[in-house]
Structures are given as C-alpha cells and as structure tokens.
GROMACS .gro file of N, CA and C in nm:
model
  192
    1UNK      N    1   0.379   2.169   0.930
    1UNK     CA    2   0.457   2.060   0.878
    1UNK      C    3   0.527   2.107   0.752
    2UNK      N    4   0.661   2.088   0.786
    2UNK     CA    5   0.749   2.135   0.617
    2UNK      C    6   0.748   2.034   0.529
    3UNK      N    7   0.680   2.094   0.406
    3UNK     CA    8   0.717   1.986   0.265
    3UNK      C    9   0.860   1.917   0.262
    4UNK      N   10   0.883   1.835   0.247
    4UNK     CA   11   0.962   1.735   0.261
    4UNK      C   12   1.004   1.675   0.141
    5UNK      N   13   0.889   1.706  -0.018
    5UNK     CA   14   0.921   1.703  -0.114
    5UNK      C   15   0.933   1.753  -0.219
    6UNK      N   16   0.952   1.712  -0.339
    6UNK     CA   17   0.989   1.830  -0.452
    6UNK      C   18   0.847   1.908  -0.484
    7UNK      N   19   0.840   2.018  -0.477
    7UNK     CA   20   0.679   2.057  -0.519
    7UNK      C   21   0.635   2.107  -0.697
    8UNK      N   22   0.756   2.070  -0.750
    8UNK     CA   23   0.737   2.088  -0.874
    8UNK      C   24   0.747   1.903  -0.979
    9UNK      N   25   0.560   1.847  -0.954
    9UNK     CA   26   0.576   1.745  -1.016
    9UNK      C   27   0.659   1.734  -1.149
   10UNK      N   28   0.637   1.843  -1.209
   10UNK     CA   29   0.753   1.825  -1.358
   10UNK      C   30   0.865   1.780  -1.364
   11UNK      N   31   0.922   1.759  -1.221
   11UNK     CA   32   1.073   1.726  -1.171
   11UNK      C   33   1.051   1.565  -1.134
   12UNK      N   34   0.939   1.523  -1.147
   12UNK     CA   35   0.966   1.379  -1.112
   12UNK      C   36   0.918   1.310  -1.185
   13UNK      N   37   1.025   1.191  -1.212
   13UNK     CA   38   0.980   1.093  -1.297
   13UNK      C   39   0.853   0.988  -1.263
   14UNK      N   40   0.807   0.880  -1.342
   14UNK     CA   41   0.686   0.827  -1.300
   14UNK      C   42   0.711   0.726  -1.152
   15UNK      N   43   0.870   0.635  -1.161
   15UNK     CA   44   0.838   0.614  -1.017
   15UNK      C   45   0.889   0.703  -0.915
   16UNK      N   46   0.924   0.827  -0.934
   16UNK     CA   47   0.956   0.942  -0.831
   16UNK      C   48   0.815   0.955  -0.793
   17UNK      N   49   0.741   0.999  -0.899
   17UNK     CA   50   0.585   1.019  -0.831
   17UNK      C   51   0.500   0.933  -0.749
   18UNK      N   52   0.553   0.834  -0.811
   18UNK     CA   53   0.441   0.718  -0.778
   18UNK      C   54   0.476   0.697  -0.584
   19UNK      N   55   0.649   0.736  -0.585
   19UNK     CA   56   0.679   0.740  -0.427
   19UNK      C   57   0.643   0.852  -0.376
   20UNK      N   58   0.637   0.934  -0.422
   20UNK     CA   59   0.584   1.040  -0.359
   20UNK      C   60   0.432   1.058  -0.333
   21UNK      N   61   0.333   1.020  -0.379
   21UNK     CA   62   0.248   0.955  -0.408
   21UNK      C   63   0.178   0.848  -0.277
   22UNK      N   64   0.253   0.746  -0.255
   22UNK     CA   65   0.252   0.710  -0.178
   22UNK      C   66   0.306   0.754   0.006
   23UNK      N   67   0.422   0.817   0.000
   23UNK     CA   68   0.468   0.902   0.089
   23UNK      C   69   0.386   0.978   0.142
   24UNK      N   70   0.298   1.049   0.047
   24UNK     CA   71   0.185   1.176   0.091
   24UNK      C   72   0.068   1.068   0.165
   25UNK      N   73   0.013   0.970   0.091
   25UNK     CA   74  -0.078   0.869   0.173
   25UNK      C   75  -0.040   0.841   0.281
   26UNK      N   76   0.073   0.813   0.314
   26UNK     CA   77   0.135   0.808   0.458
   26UNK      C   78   0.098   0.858   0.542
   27UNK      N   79   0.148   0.979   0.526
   27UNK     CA   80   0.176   1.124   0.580
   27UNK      C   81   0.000   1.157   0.636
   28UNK      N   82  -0.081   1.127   0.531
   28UNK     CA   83  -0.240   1.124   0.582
   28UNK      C   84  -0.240   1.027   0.678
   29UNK      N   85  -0.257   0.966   0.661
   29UNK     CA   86  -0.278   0.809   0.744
   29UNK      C   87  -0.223   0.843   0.873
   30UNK      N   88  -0.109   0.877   0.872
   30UNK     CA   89  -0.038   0.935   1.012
   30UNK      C   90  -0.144   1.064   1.113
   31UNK      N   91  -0.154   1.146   1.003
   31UNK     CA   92  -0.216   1.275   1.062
   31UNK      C   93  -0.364   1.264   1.098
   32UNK      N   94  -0.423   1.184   1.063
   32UNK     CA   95  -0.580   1.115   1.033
   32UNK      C   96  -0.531   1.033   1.229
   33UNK      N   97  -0.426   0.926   1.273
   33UNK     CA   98  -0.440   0.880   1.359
   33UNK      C   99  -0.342   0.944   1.460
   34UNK      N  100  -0.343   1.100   1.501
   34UNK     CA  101  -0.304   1.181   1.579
   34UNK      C  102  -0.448   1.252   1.604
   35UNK      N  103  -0.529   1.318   1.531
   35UNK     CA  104  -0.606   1.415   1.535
   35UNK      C  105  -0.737   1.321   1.609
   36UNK      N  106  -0.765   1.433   1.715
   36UNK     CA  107  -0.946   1.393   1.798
   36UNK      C  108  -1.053   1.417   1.718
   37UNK      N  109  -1.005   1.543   1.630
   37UNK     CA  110  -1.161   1.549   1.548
   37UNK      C  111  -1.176   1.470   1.423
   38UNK      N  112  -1.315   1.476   1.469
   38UNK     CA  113  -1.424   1.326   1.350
   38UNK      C  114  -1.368   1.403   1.219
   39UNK      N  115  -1.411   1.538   1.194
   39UNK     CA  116  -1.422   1.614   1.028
   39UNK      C  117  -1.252   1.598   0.997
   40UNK      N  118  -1.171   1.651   1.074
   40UNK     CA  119  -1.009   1.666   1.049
   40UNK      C  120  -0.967   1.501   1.012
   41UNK      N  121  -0.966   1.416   1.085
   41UNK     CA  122  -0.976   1.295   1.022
   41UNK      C  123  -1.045   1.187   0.933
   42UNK      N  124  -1.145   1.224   0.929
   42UNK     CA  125  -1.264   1.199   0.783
   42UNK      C  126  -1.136   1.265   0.668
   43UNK      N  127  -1.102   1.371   0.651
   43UNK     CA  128  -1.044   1.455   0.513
   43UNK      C  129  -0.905   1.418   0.508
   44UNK      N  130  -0.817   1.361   0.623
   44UNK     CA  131  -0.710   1.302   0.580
   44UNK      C  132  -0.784   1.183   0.526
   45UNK      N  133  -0.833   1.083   0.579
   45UNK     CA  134  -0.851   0.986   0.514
   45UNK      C  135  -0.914   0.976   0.369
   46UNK      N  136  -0.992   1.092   0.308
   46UNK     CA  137  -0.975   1.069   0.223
   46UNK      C  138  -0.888   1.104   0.134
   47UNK      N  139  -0.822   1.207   0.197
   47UNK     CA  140  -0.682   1.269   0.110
   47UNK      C  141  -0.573   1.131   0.067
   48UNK      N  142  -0.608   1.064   0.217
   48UNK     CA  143  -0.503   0.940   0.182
   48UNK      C  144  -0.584   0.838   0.044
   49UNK      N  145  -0.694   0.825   0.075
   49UNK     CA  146  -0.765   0.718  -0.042
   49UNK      C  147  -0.734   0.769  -0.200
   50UNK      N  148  -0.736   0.945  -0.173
   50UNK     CA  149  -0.735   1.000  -0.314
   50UNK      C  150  -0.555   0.965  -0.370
   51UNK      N  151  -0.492   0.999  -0.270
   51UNK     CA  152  -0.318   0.977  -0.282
   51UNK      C  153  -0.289   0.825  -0.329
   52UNK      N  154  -0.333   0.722  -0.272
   52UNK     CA  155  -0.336   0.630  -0.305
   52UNK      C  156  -0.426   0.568  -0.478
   53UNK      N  157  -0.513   0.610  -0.475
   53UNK     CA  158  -0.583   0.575  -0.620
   53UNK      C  159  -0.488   0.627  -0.710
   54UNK      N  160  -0.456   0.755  -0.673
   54UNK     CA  161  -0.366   0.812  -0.816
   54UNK      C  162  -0.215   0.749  -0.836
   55UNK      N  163  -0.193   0.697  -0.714
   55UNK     CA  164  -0.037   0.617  -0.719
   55UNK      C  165  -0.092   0.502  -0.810
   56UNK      N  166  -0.189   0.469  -0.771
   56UNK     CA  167  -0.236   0.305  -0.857
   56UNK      C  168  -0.223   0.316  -1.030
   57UNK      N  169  -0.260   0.448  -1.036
   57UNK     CA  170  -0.270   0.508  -1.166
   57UNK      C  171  -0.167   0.529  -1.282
   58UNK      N  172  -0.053   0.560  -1.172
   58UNK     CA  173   0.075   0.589  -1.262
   58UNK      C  174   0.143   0.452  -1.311
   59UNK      N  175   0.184   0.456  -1.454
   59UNK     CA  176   0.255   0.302  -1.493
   59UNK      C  177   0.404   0.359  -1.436
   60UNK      N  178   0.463   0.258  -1.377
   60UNK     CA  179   0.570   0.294  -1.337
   60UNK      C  180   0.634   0.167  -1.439
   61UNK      N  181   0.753   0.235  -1.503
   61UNK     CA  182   0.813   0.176  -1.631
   61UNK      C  183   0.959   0.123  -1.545
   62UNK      N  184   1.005   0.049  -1.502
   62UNK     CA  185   1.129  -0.007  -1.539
   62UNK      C  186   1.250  -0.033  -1.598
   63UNK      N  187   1.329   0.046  -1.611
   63UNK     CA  188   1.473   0.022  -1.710
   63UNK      C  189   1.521  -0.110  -1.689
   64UNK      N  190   1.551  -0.165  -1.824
   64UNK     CA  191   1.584  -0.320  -1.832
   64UNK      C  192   1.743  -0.295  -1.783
   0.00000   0.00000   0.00000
C-alpha cells in the first residue's frame, strides 16, 4: 500500500494532522475488515484505537 500522505509531520498543521490522523484510523479499520487472521486484525485495530486517541488529542485551533 503507497503512503498517500505527507510523511514529514513537521509539514502539517494541527488540523492537517488531526485529518491525517484520522485518515490513518480509517485506513486500519479498512485493513482490520479485509484480513482472515485473528493476530493481523487484533493490531490494526489497535493501530486504529491508538490513531484515533491521538487525533482526540490534538487542539485543532480555528482561524476566526
């Protein structure tokens, strides 16, 4: 699977991350409900739980 996004977080702002962030949870979630094996989908899912907590994490600031 080709990265699809910027791989240098320094390049993204907080809601660039926060979508990207979420995008990658996706991307688990997807690959977690393709795969037969128990262990290969156990580790997306938590890749997705970990992707997701840290999106929760970022303040995403708003320009007025």
């Amino acid at each position: 699977m080709a990265d699809q996004y910027d791989p240098d977080p320094a390049s993204r702002t907080g809601p660039d991350e926060h979508e990207y962030l979420l995008k990658r949870a996706q991307d688990h979630e997807r690959l977690a409900g393709q795969t037969q094996d128990a262990d290969a989908r156990a580790i997306h899912l938590r890749l997705r739980k970990l992707y997701l907590t840290q999106a929760d994490r970022i303040d995403v600031v708003h320009q007025d």
